[in-house]
Coordinates of C-alpha atoms and ligand atoms in Angstrom, one line a residue:
X284 CA 107.2 223.0 62.9
X285 CA 104.3 220.6 61.8
X286 CA 104.5 217.2 60.2
X287 CA 102.0 218.3 57.6
X288 CA 100.0 221.4 56.7
X289 CA 97.0 221.2 54.5
X290 CA 96.7 224.6 52.8
X291 CA 94.2 226.7 50.9
X292 CA 91.3 224.0 51.1
X293 CA 87.9 224.8 52.4
X294 CA 87.8 223.3 55.8
X295 CA 84.8 221.6 57.4
X296 CA 85.2 220.6 61.0
X297 CA 82.5 217.9 60.9
X298 CA 80.0 219.8 63.4
X299 CA 77.8 221.2 60.6
X300 CA 79.5 224.5 60.8
X301 CA 80.1 226.0 57.5
X302 CA 83.5 225.8 55.6
X303 CA 86.3 228.1 56.3
X304 CA 89.6 228.9 54.2
X305 CA 92.1 227.8 56.9
X306 CA 95.0 225.7 57.1
X307 CA 95.3 222.4 59.1
X308 CA 98.4 221.4 60.8
X309 CA 99.2 217.9 61.8
X310 CA 101.8 216.6 64.2
X311 CA 102.4 213.3 65.9
X312 CA 99.3 211.7 64.4
X313 CA 97.0 214.5 65.9
X314 CA 95.7 217.6 64.5
X315 CA 97.8 220.5 66.3
X316 CA 96.1 223.6 65.0
X317 CA 93.5 225.0 62.5
X318 CA 94.0 228.6 61.2
X319 CA 96.5 230.6 59.4
X320 CA 99.7 228.3 59.9
X321 CA 102.3 229.5 57.3
X322 CA 104.5 226.9 55.7
X323 CA 106.7 225.4 58.5
X324 CA 106.1 221.8 57.9
X325 CA 107.8 218.8 56.6
X326 CA 105.1 218.5 54.1
X327 CA 102.7 221.0 52.8
X328 CA 99.9 219.9 50.6
X329 CA 98.0 222.4 48.5
X330 CA 94.2 221.9 48.8
X331 CA 93.1 224.8 46.6
X332 CA 89.5 224.1 45.3
X333 CA 89.2 221.0 47.5
X334 CA 87.1 220.3 50.7
X335 CA 89.0 219.2 53.8
X336 CA 86.7 217.3 56.3
X337 CA 87.4 214.8 59.2
X338 CA 87.7 211.2 57.8
X339 CA 84.3 209.6 57.4
X340 CA 83.2 207.0 59.8
X341 CA 81.2 203.8 58.7
X342 CA 79.4 202.5 61.8
X343 CA 78.1 199.4 60.2
X344 CA 80.2 197.1 58.3
X345 CA 80.7 193.2 58.4
X346 CA 84.6 193.2 57.6
X347 CA 85.3 191.2 60.7
X348 CA 86.6 188.1 58.8
X349 CA 87.9 190.0 55.5
X350 CA 90.2 192.3 57.4
X351 CA 91.9 189.1 58.8
X352 CA 92.6 188.1 55.0
X353 CA 93.7 191.5 53.9
X354 CA 93.5 194.5 56.3
X355 CA 94.5 197.2 53.7
X356 CA 91.1 198.8 53.9
X357 CA 91.4 199.8 50.3
X358 CA 87.5 200.1 49.4
X359 CA 86.7 202.2 52.4
X360 CA 90.0 204.3 52.3
X361 CA 89.5 205.3 48.5
X362 CA 86.1 206.7 49.6
X363 CA 87.3 208.7 52.6
X364 CA 86.4 206.3 55.3
X365 CA 89.0 206.3 58.1
X366 CA 87.2 204.3 60.8
X367 CA 84.9 201.4 60.4
X368 CA 82.8 199.5 63.1
X369 CA 82.5 196.0 62.6
X370 CA 80.5 193.1 64.2
X371 CA 77.2 194.4 63.2
X372 CA 73.8 192.4 62.9
X373 CA 74.7 190.0 65.8
X374 CA 77.8 188.5 63.9
X375 CA 81.3 188.8 65.4
X376 CA 84.3 186.7 65.0
X377 CA 84.7 186.4 68.6
X378 CA 84.4 185.0 71.1
X379 CA 85.1 181.7 69.7
X380 CA 84.5 178.7 71.9
X381 CA 82.6 176.5 69.5
X382 CA 84.9 177.3 66.7
X383 CA 83.4 175.2 64.0
X384 CA 79.9 176.8 64.5
X385 CA 81.1 180.4 64.7
X386 CA 83.2 180.0 61.5
X387 CA 80.5 178.4 59.6
X388 CA 78.0 181.2 60.1
X389 CA 80.4 184.2 60.0
X390 CA 79.7 186.8 57.2
X391 CA 82.4 187.3 54.8
X392 CA 84.6 184.5 56.0
X393 CA 86.7 183.2 53.1
X394 CA 86.8 179.4 52.4
X395 CA 89.3 177.7 54.6
X396 CA 89.9 180.8 56.8
X397 CA 90.6 179.4 60.3
X398 CA 89.5 181.2 63.5
X399 CA 92.5 180.9 65.8
X400 CA 91.3 182.9 69.0
X401 CA 89.2 182.2 71.9
X402 CA 88.3 185.5 73.5
X403 CA 87.1 189.0 72.1
X404 CA 90.4 190.6 73.2
X405 CA 92.5 187.9 71.6
X406 CA 90.7 188.5 68.2
X407 CA 91.3 192.4 68.6
X408 CA 95.0 191.5 69.1
X409 CA 95.1 189.3 66.0
X410 CA 93.3 192.2 64.0
X411 CA 95.8 194.8 65.3
X412 CA 98.6 192.4 64.3
X413 CA 97.3 192.7 60.8
X414 CA 98.1 196.2 60.8
X415 CA 94.7 197.5 59.5
X416 CA 94.8 200.4 56.9
X417 CA 92.0 202.3 58.7
X418 CA 90.7 202.3 62.4
X419 CA 88.4 199.5 63.4
X420 CA 86.0 199.2 66.3
X421 CA 84.0 196.0 66.8
X422 CA 80.7 195.1 68.3
X423 CA 80.3 191.8 70.0
X424 CA 77.4 189.9 68.3
X425 CA 74.6 188.1 70.1
X426 CA 74.4 185.5 67.3
X427 CA 78.0 184.6 67.8
X428 CA 77.6 184.6 71.7
X429 CA 74.5 182.3 71.3
X430 CA 76.0 179.9 68.9
X431 CA 78.7 179.4 71.4
X432 CA 76.4 178.8 74.3
X433 CA 73.2 177.2 72.8
X434 CA 74.5 176.3 69.3
X435 CA 71.9 176.0 66.6
X436 CA 69.1 174.7 68.9
X437 CA 65.8 176.3 68.0
X438 CA 64.7 177.2 71.5
X439 CA 64.7 180.0 74.2
X440 CA 67.7 180.5 76.4
X441 CA 67.3 179.3 80.1
X442 CA 68.0 181.2 83.2
X443 CA 71.5 179.6 83.4
X444 CA 72.4 180.4 79.7
X445 CA 71.1 184.0 80.0
X446 CA 73.6 184.3 82.9
X447 CA 76.5 182.7 80.9
X448 CA 75.7 185.0 77.8
X449 CA 75.8 188.0 80.0
X450 CA 79.1 187.0 81.7
X451 CA 80.7 186.5 78.0
X452 CA 79.3 189.7 76.9
X453 CA 80.9 191.5 80.0
X454 CA 84.2 190.0 79.3
X455 CA 84.1 191.0 75.8
X456 CA 83.2 194.6 76.7
X457 CA 86.0 194.7 79.2
X458 CA 88.3 193.4 76.6
X459 CA 87.4 196.2 74.0
X460 CA 84.1 195.5 72.5
X461 CA 82.6 198.8 71.5
X462 CA 79.0 197.6 72.0
X463 CA 76.6 194.6 71.7
X464 CA 74.8 193.9 68.5
X465 CA 71.9 191.7 67.6
X466 CA 70.6 190.4 64.3
X467 CA 67.1 189.0 64.7
X468 CA 66.4 187.9 61.2
X469 CA 69.2 185.7 61.3
X470 CA 70.1 182.2 62.8
X471 CA 70.1 181.9 65.7
X472 CA 69.1 185.3 67.0
X473 CA 65.6 184.7 65.7
X474 CA 65.3 182.2 68.5
X475 CA 65.5 184.9 71.2
X476 CA 62.7 186.4 73.0
X477 CA 62.3 189.7 74.7
X478 CA 63.7 188.7 78.1
X479 CA 66.8 187.6 76.2
X480 CA 67.1 190.7 74.3
X481 CA 66.6 192.7 77.4
X482 CA 69.1 190.9 79.3
X483 CA 71.9 191.4 76.7
X484 CA 71.0 195.0 76.3
X485 CA 71.1 195.5 80.1
X486 CA 74.8 194.5 79.9
X487 CA 75.5 197.1 77.2
X488 CA 73.7 199.6 79.5
X489 CA 76.0 198.6 82.4
X490 CA 79.1 199.8 80.1
X491 CA 77.1 202.8 78.6
X492 CA 77.8 200.9 75.4
X493 CA 75.6 201.0 72.4
X494 CA 73.2 197.9 71.8
X495 CA 72.6 198.0 68.1
X496 CA 70.1 195.7 66.6
X497 CA 69.0 194.6 63.1
X498 CA 65.3 194.4 63.9
X499 CA 63.2 191.3 63.4
X500 CA 61.3 192.6 60.5
X501 CA 61.2 195.4 58.3
X502 CA 58.4 194.7 55.8
X503 CA 55.6 192.2 56.8
X504 CA 55.6 193.2 60.5
X505 CA 57.7 196.3 60.6
X506 CA 55.9 197.7 63.7
X507 CA 56.5 194.5 65.6
X508 CA 60.2 194.6 64.7
X509 CA 61.0 198.2 65.5
X510 CA 58.6 198.1 68.6
X511 CA 60.5 195.1 70.0
X512 CA 63.8 197.1 69.7
X513 CA 62.3 200.1 71.3
X514 CA 60.9 198.2 74.1
X515 CA 64.3 196.4 74.5
X516 CA 66.0 199.6 75.0
X517 CA 63.2 201.1 77.3
X518 CA 63.4 198.1 79.6
X519 CA 67.1 197.9 79.8
X520 CA 67.8 201.4 79.8
X521 CA 70.3 201.0 77.0
X522 CA 71.4 203.5 74.2
X523 CA 69.7 202.1 71.2
X524 CA 71.0 202.1 67.5
X525 CA 68.6 200.7 65.0
X526 CA 70.5 199.4 61.9
X527 CA 69.7 200.0 58.4
X528 CA 66.3 201.1 59.5
X529 CA 64.6 201.8 56.0
X530 CA 61.2 199.9 55.8
X531 CA 61.7 197.1 53.1
X532 CA 59.9 196.8 49.8
X533 CA 56.5 195.0 50.6
X534 CA 56.0 197.4 53.9
X535 CA 53.0 199.5 53.7
X536 CA 53.5 203.1 52.4
X537 CA 53.0 204.8 55.8
X538 CA 55.8 202.5 57.4
X539 CA 58.8 205.0 57.4
X540 CA 56.5 207.8 58.9
X541 CA 55.1 205.4 61.5
X542 CA 58.7 204.2 62.5
X543 CA 59.9 207.9 62.8
X544 CA 56.9 208.4 65.2
X545 CA 57.4 205.3 67.3
X546 CA 61.3 206.4 67.8
X547 CA 59.9 210.0 68.8
X548 CA 57.9 208.5 71.7
X549 CA 60.6 206.3 72.9
X550 CA 63.2 209.5 72.8
X551 CA 60.6 211.4 74.7
X552 CA 61.0 208.9 77.5
X553 CA 64.7 209.9 77.6
X554 CA 66.0 206.9 75.8
X555 CA 69.0 207.5 73.7
X556 CA 67.7 206.2 70.2
X557 CA 69.8 206.5 67.1
X558 CA 69.3 204.8 63.6
X559 CA 71.2 204.6 60.3
X560 CA 70.4 203.9 56.7
X561 CA 72.1 202.4 53.5
X562 CA 72.2 205.2 50.8
X563 CA 71.4 202.7 48.1
X564 CA 68.1 200.9 47.1
X565 CA 69.9 197.5 47.0
X566 CA 71.1 195.7 50.1
X567 CA 72.9 192.6 50.7
X568 CA 72.4 189.4 53.1
X569 CA 72.9 185.6 53.0
X570 CA 71.2 183.7 50.3
X571 CA 70.3 181.0 52.9
X572 CA 67.9 183.3 54.5
X573 CA 65.4 182.3 51.8
X574 CA 65.0 179.0 54.0
X575 CA 62.2 178.5 56.7
X576 CA 63.5 178.7 60.2
X577 CA 62.9 174.9 60.7
X578 CA 65.5 174.2 58.1
X579 CA 68.5 175.5 60.2
X580 CA 68.1 173.0 63.0
X581 CA 71.3 170.8 63.6
X582 CA 73.3 173.4 61.5
X583 CA 74.8 173.3 58.0
X584 CA 75.3 169.5 57.5
X585 CA 71.4 169.2 58.1
X586 CA 70.8 172.1 56.0
X587 CA 72.6 170.2 53.1
X588 CA 70.8 167.1 53.7
X589 CA 67.4 168.7 53.7
X590 CA 68.2 170.6 50.4
X591 CA 69.2 167.4 48.7
X592 CA 66.1 165.5 49.8
X593 CA 63.6 166.0 46.8
X594 CA 60.6 165.1 49.0
X595 CA 61.3 168.0 51.3
X596 CA 61.7 170.5 48.4
X597 CA 58.0 171.7 48.4
X598 CA 58.3 172.3 52.3
X599 CA 61.5 174.1 52.0
X600 CA 59.8 176.3 49.2
X601 CA 56.8 177.0 51.5
X602 CA 58.3 179.8 53.5
X603 CA 55.3 182.1 54.6
X604 CA 57.6 184.7 56.0
X605 CA 60.9 184.7 54.3
X606 CA 63.4 187.6 55.3
X607 CA 62.7 189.5 52.2
X608 CA 59.0 189.9 51.0
X609 CA 60.6 190.1 47.5
X610 CA 61.1 186.4 47.8
X611 CA 57.3 185.8 48.6
X612 CA 56.3 188.1 45.8
X613 CA 58.7 186.2 43.4
X614 CA 60.6 189.2 42.3
X615 CA 63.5 187.4 41.0
X616 CA 64.7 190.0 38.7
X617 CA 65.4 192.2 41.8
X618 CA 67.7 189.6 43.4
X619 CA 71.3 189.3 42.3
X620 CA 73.8 186.8 43.4
X621 CA 77.0 188.3 44.6
X622 CA 79.1 185.3 45.8
X623 CA 79.4 181.8 45.0
X624 CA 82.4 179.4 45.1
X625 CA 80.8 176.6 42.9
X626 CA 78.9 178.9 40.4
X627 CA 81.2 181.9 39.9
X628 CA 79.9 182.4 36.5
X629 CA 76.7 183.3 37.8
X630 CA 77.9 186.2 40.0
X631 CA 76.3 189.7 39.0
X632 CA 73.2 187.8 37.4
X633 CA 69.7 188.2 38.8
X634 CA 67.7 185.2 39.7
X635 CA 65.1 185.4 36.7
X636 CA 68.2 185.1 34.4
X637 CA 69.9 182.4 36.4
X638 CA 66.4 180.5 36.4
X639 CA 66.4 181.0 32.6
X640 CA 69.9 179.6 32.1
X641 CA 69.3 176.6 34.3
X642 CA 66.0 176.0 32.8
X643 CA 64.5 176.0 36.4
X644 CA 62.0 177.8 38.6
X645 CA 64.1 180.6 40.1
X646 CA 63.2 179.4 43.5
X647 CA 64.7 175.9 42.8
X648 CA 67.7 177.4 41.2
X649 CA 68.3 179.4 44.5
X650 CA 67.9 176.1 46.5
X651 CA 70.1 174.2 44.1
X652 CA 72.9 176.9 44.2
X653 CA 72.9 176.5 47.9
X654 CA 73.0 172.9 47.8
X655 CA 75.9 172.8 45.2
X656 CA 77.8 175.1 47.6
X657 CA 77.6 172.2 50.2
X658 CA 78.9 173.1 53.7
X659 CA 80.1 176.6 52.4
X660 CA 76.5 177.6 51.9
X661 CA 76.7 180.1 54.5
X662 CA 79.4 182.1 52.5
X663 CA 76.8 182.7 49.6
X664 CA 75.4 186.2 49.5
X665 CA 73.0 188.2 47.3
X666 CA 71.7 191.7 47.0
X667 CA 68.0 192.7 46.8
X668 CA 66.3 195.7 45.6
X669 CA 64.9 196.0 49.1
X670 CA 64.7 199.8 50.1
X671 CA 62.4 202.2 48.3
X672 CA 64.2 205.3 47.2
X673 CA 61.2 207.4 48.8
X674 CA 61.9 205.9 52.3
X675 CA 65.7 206.3 51.9
X676 CA 65.1 210.0 51.4
X677 CA 62.7 210.5 54.1
X678 CA 65.1 209.0 56.6
X679 CA 68.2 210.9 55.2
X680 CA 65.9 214.2 55.7
X681 CA 66.0 213.6 59.4
X682 CA 69.0 215.4 61.1
X683 CA 69.7 212.6 63.5
X684 CA 70.1 210.0 60.7
X685 CA 73.5 208.3 60.4
X686 CA 74.7 206.8 57.1
X687 CA 76.2 203.3 56.7
X688 CA 77.6 201.0 53.9
X689 CA 76.4 197.6 55.6
X690 CA 79.2 196.3 53.5
X691 CA 82.5 194.4 53.9
X692 CA 86.0 196.2 53.3
X693 CA 87.5 194.8 50.0
X694 CA 90.2 195.3 47.7
X695 CA 91.1 195.3 44.0
X696 CA 94.2 193.3 44.4
X697 CA 95.1 190.3 46.8
X698 CA 93.0 187.6 48.3
X699 CA 89.7 189.8 48.3
X700 CA 89.9 191.0 44.7
X701 CA 87.4 188.7 43.5
X702 CA 84.8 189.3 46.3
X703 CA 81.5 191.0 45.7
X704 CA 79.1 192.1 48.3
X705 CA 77.2 195.2 47.8
X706 CA 77.0 198.2 45.6
X707 CA 77.9 200.3 48.5
X708 CA 81.1 198.6 49.5
X709 CA 83.2 201.0 47.5
X710 CA 80.9 204.0 46.9
X711 CA 78.7 204.7 49.8
X712 CA 80.1 207.9 50.9
X713 CA 80.4 209.3 47.5
X714 CA 76.9 208.2 46.9
X715 CA 75.4 209.9 49.8
X716 CA 77.5 213.2 49.2
X717 CA 77.0 213.2 45.4
X718 CA 73.6 211.6 44.6
X719 CA 71.6 212.4 47.7
X720 CA 73.0 215.5 49.4
X721 CA 74.3 217.4 46.4
X722 CA 72.2 216.2 43.2
X723 CA 69.1 215.6 45.3
X724 CA 69.6 218.8 47.1
X725 CA 68.9 217.3 50.4
X726 CA 71.3 219.0 52.4
X727 CA 74.3 221.4 52.1
X728 CA 77.8 220.0 52.3
X729 CA 78.5 221.2 55.8
X730 CA 75.5 218.9 57.1
X731 CA 76.4 216.1 54.6
X732 CA 79.9 215.9 56.1
X733 CA 78.5 216.1 59.9
X734 CA 76.2 212.9 59.0
X735 CA 79.7 211.0 57.9
X736 CA 81.8 212.3 60.9
X737 CA 80.8 213.9 64.2
X738 CA 77.4 212.2 64.2
X739 CA 78.5 208.8 63.9
X740 CA 81.7 209.5 66.2
X741 CA 79.3 210.6 68.9
X742 CA 76.8 207.5 68.4
X743 CA 79.6 205.3 69.1
X744 CA 81.3 207.2 71.7
X745 CA 84.8 207.4 69.8
X746 CA 87.4 209.2 71.4
X747 CA 88.7 212.4 69.7
X748 CA 87.5 211.4 66.2
X749 CA 84.8 212.9 63.9
X750 CA 85.8 216.4 64.0
X751 CA 88.7 218.4 62.7
X752 CA 90.0 220.3 65.8
X753 CA 93.2 220.5 67.8
X754 CA 93.9 217.5 69.9
X755 CA 91.7 215.2 67.9
X756 CA 93.4 212.4 65.9
X757 CA 94.4 213.4 62.4
X758 CA 91.9 211.4 60.4
X759 CA 91.4 213.7 57.5
X760 CA 89.7 213.6 53.8
X761 CA 90.3 215.9 51.1
X762 CA 87.9 215.7 48.1
X763 CA 86.1 217.6 45.3
X764 CA 82.7 218.4 46.4
X765 CA 81.6 219.3 42.8
X766 CA 82.5 215.9 41.4
X767 CA 82.3 213.4 44.2
X768 CA 80.2 210.5 43.2
X769 CA 79.9 206.7 43.1
X770 CA 80.8 204.7 40.1
X771 CA 79.4 201.2 41.3
X772 CA 76.8 199.1 39.4
X773 CA 75.5 195.9 40.1
X774 CA 77.6 194.2 37.3
X775 CA 80.5 196.3 38.3
X776 CA 80.3 196.7 42.2
X777 CA 84.0 197.2 43.1
X778 CA 84.4 200.5 41.2
X779 CA 86.2 203.3 43.0
X780 CA 84.3 206.5 43.2
X781 CA 85.3 209.9 41.7
X782 CA 86.4 213.0 43.5
X783 CA 88.5 211.7 46.4
X784 CA 91.9 213.2 46.5
X785 CA 93.8 212.6 49.8
X786 CA 92.9 210.7 52.9
X787 CA 95.1 210.6 56.3
X788 CA 94.6 208.0 59.0
X789 CA 96.2 209.0 62.4
X790 CA 98.2 211.6 60.3
X791 CA 99.5 209.4 57.7
X792 CA 98.7 209.6 54.1
X793 CA 96.6 206.5 53.2
X794 CA 95.4 207.9 50.0
X795 CA 97.5 210.6 48.1
X796 CA 96.4 212.1 44.9
X797 CA 93.7 209.5 44.5
X798 CA 96.1 206.5 44.9
X799 CA 96.3 204.1 47.9
X800 CA 99.7 204.3 49.5
X801 CA 101.4 201.6 51.2
X802 CA 100.7 203.1 54.8
X803 CA 99.0 201.0 57.2
X804 CA 98.3 203.5 60.0
X805 CA 94.8 202.2 61.6
X806 CA 94.3 201.4 65.1
X807 CA 92.0 199.1 66.7
X808 CA 89.7 201.2 68.6
X809 CA 88.7 199.6 72.0
X810 CA 86.2 200.8 74.2
X811 CA 87.9 203.2 76.5
X812 CA 86.0 203.7 79.7
X813 CA 85.4 200.8 82.1
X814 CA 82.1 199.7 83.4
X815 CA 80.3 202.2 85.7
Ligands
LIG1049 ZN1 71.8 193.8 59.1

């Protein structure tokens, strides 16, 4: 007798194998059997005309702080995601020794939210106590570790600090972190050099854990950014994940092809190189990344002081290499504000329009808006039209390319209901399967499902997830492959997608008939094997 049988659907196991008309039987949170199973179950769900697949896995999110305010997981569950990996781009909520600094620079933190833990393990315990609606694994972030040890100081780490960083990373991995991430376009990660990066990637390698990196640059000097990451992995012997690897607008046209060739050379050396892309032209980041690096010194208080000083304004606006070349090219209409406490009426508007409304140069408007947020300026985010569609498609055509949201998990009710982050937050899986895989005729359904399931599960060494097979956790999604599609727009980012019907997390229905249930069956996924 099963707890649940999904009957009459077309079942894809996640390996890329074609669909089969079989039943899926679930018992005790696991998949018990796949085949002709009859009707002997507490619950039998008719999946006629629908696709049954492993739950989707999002290996790149920034929900570290938001899950603590609301762990429901609504925005991801409603698009079939049953596992997310947080702590990306160098930012994790733990360890937390210099609490105020870690809080100030943490992505997605809500105003007033207090970080009450010290170690990484304590953070994971707090997260599990929130009863997440989906499974969550977490990288430990290099930016966070560096803030704890060196603060905001714009300098290289010395030998003692490198040793200290290594020990903090080891402790975090021992306590369940799934890998080590870096974010080298961000403060304070951009102060590190190759030696520091090799030393942190070596710690990941000791544990056979993934070193994931948001590379130093993907437009002006894309080959330096990608090259540094490849050298880091080669010198450290680490498994590498290149995060959101589409060259940004402003990179030369050949950049994506060149990046693929660069990765190929490194793979030939036996280095395990993976990468992922956001299936959308618009991507998110912090608004304050418009500032030149020198402006970060001393932390947020000093940043506020500099923004308020009219004599420094020309110097602040003179930033020869901003994070996005879009900024240097003054493409203000391709930059949209997504979060602001002081100016909520401007959310969803582009900066050409905001400049018009404020009767100001858009660049000044951005700096003013940062200043108006005062010490919460690190909470402000925007999205930019940063990824050329042709490059997204070229990357997605590669059979080893994973797909990610790069978003934060949100909700339509509760404390997160007014938070906007990126148009991928609610619809990235549906956009990938609908807009790219199906409508763009880029790949068949079996391959599209593999990219969202077994491929990311293998990248992250997830135990018994990412495939529909006996013994695996019963993370399952049931959807209509003909109609699946995303509904998010820049003005209405938090729109749920079309086509998702049922979602199961560890055997419990999280979405039933297209509606979120009250179930909170997610597990914090800790790195299973010990150091070798
Ligand atoms: Zn990133």
